[in-house]
Structure formats: C-alpha cells, structure tokens
Tab-separated table of C-alpha atoms in Angstrom:
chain	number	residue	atom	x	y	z
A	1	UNK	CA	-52.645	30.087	-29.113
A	2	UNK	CA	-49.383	28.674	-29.982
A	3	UNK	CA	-45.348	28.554	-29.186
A	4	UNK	CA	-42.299	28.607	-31.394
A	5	UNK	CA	-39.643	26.060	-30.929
A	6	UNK	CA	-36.394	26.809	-32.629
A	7	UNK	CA	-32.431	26.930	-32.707
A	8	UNK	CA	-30.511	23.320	-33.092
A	9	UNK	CA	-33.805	21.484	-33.056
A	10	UNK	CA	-34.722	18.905	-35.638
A	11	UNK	CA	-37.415	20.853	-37.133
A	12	UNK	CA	-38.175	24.469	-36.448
A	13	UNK	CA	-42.054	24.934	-35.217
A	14	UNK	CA	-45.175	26.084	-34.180
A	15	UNK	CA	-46.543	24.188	-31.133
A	16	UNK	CA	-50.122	24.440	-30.513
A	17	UNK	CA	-51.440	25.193	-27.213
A	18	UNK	CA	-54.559	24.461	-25.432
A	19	UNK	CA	-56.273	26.827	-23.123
A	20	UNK	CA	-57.377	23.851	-20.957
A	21	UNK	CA	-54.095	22.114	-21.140
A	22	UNK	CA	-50.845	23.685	-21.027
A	23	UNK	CA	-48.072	22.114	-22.499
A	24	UNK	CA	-45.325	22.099	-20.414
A	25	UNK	CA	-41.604	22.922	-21.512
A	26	UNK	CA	-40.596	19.035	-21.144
A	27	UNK	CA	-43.362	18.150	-23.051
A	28	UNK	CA	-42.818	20.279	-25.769
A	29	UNK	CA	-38.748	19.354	-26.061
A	30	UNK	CA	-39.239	15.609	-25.567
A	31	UNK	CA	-42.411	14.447	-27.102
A	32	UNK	CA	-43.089	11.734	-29.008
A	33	UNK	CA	-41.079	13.373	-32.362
A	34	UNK	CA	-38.285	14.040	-30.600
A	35	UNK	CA	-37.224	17.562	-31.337
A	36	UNK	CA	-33.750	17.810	-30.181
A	37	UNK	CA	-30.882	16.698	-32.346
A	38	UNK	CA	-29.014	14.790	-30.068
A	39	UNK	CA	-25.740	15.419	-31.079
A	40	UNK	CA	-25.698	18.945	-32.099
A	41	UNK	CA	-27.948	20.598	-29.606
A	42	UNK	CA	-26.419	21.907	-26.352
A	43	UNK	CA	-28.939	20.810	-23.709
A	44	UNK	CA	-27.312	23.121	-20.730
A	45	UNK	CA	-28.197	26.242	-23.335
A	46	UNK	CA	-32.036	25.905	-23.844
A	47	UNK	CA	-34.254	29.278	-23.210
A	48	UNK	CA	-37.839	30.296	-23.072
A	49	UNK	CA	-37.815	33.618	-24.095
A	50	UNK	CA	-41.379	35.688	-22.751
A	51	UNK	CA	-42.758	39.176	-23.793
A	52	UNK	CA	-44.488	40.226	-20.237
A	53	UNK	CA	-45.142	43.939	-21.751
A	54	UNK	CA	-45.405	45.324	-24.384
A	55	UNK	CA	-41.650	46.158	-24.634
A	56	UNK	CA	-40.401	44.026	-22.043
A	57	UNK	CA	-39.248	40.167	-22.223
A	58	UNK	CA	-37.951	38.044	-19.578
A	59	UNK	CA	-35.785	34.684	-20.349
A	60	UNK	CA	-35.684	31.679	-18.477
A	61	UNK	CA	-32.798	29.425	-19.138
A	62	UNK	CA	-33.000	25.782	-18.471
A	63	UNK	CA	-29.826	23.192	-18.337
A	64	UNK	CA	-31.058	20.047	-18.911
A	65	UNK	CA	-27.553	18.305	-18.979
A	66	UNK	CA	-28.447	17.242	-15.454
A	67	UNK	CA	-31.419	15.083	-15.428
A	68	UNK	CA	-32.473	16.726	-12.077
A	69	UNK	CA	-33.040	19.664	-13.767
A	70	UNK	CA	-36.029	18.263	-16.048
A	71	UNK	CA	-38.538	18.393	-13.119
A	72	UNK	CA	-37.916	21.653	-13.411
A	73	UNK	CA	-39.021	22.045	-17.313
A	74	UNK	CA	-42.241	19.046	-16.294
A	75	UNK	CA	-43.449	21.952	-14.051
A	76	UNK	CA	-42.837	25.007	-16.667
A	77	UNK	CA	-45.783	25.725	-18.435
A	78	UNK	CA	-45.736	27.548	-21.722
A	79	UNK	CA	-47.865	30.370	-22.610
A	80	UNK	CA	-49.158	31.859	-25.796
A	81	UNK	CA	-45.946	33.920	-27.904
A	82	UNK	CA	-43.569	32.100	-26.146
A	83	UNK	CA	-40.336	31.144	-27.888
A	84	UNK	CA	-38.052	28.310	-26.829
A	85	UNK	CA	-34.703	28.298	-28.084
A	86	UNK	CA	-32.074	25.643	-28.333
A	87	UNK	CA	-28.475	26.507	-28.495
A	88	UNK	CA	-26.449	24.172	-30.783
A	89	UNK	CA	-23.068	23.134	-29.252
A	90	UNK	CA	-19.816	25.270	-29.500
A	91	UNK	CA	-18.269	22.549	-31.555
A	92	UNK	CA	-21.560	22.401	-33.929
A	93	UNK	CA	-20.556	25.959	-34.379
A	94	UNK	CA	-17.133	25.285	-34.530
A	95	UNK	CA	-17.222	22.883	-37.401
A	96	UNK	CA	-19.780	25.018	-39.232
A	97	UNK	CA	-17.673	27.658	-39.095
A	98	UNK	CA	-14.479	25.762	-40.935
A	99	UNK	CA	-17.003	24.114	-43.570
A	100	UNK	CA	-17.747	27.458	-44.883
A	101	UNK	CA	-14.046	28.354	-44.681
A	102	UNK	CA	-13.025	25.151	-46.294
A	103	UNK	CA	-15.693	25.400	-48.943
A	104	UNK	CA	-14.753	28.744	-49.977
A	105	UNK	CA	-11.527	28.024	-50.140
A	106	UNK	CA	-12.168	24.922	-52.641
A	107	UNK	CA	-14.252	27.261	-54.501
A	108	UNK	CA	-11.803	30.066	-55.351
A	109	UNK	CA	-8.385	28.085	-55.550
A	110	UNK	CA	-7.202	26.995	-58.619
A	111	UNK	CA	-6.926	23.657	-59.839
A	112	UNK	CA	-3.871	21.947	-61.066
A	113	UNK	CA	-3.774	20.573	-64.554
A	114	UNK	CA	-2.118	17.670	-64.911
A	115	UNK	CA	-2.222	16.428	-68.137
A	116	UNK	CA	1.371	14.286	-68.137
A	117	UNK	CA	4.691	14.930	-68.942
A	118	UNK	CA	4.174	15.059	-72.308
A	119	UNK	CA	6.685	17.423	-74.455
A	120	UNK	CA	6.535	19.466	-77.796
C-alpha cells in the first residue's frame, strides 16, 4: 500500500504505508528528510487528494501556515492511493514564469559585435 507526495516538495515520492500503522499526514510532510522546500512551498496550499469511488475524489486542504493547524494533519491518517500535493508559492511561480521569459529572450536576440572602431 503506498501514497504519493508531490508538487513543491524536495523530492517527488512514493510513501510506503503499513496496514498496522498509518502514517499520518504530519508525519509524512515533516519526517526526518524533510520534504518541504522551505522557501518555495506554500504551506497554507497543501491537499490530500482521495478517490472514494470509482469516479469520485474528495480533497482535503490543509493550511499549515498556522501551527495550530498541524494537530490537525498529526490526526489525518493516510490511506492507500492517496496523493498529497504541495502548492509552490505564487512568487515561486512568479519568478519561474520570467526565467523562461528572460531565457527565451537571451536565446533569440541578437548579439552585438563589437569588434572596435577600427576603419578600412
């Protein structure tokens, strides 16, 4: 049984999960490895995303900006096929966005020559 953790997340994975122990949503974003990036994941955007049918899924959204909130994800236990998703930051997308803009640009404009004022 196992758990996908992806998004802004330091390395996209699959968790494994015990039948005996569930892993709880807590555990699985702040173990030991540390799975967040710190500064480009948005913490009050994180989601557990659930198939409950076979064409139905439900999502649960979790803001852990407030510290409050984690008993919240310490008490969320994940299930088999679930997929948790962490939102990077509008400004991680911001900035991502004008790097490919920028590089593009660099890519396609034309350099100057200048070679000196030298004259024939």
């Amino acid at each position: 049984e196992t758990a996908i953790i992806a998004g802004e997340v330091k390395n996209p994975k699959i968790i494994e999960l015990s039948a005996f122990d569930r892993l709880s949503l807590a555990e699985a974003l702040y173990n030991r490895d540390g799975v967040l990036k710190t500064l480009t994941s948005d913490t009050s955007q994180i989601y557990v995303i659930r198939e409950t049918n076979k064409n139905q899924l439900d999502a649960y959204h979790l803001d852990a900006s407030d510290p409050a909130r984690l008993t919240l994800a310490a008490r969320f236990e994940l299930r088999p096929n679930d997929i948790i998703f962490v939102a990077p930051q509008f400004v991680t997308n911001y900035n991502r966005a004008l790097i490919q803009i920028f590089s593009s640009y660099a890519i396609t404009a034309k350099p100057e020559l200048s070679v000196g004022s030298a004259q024939y």
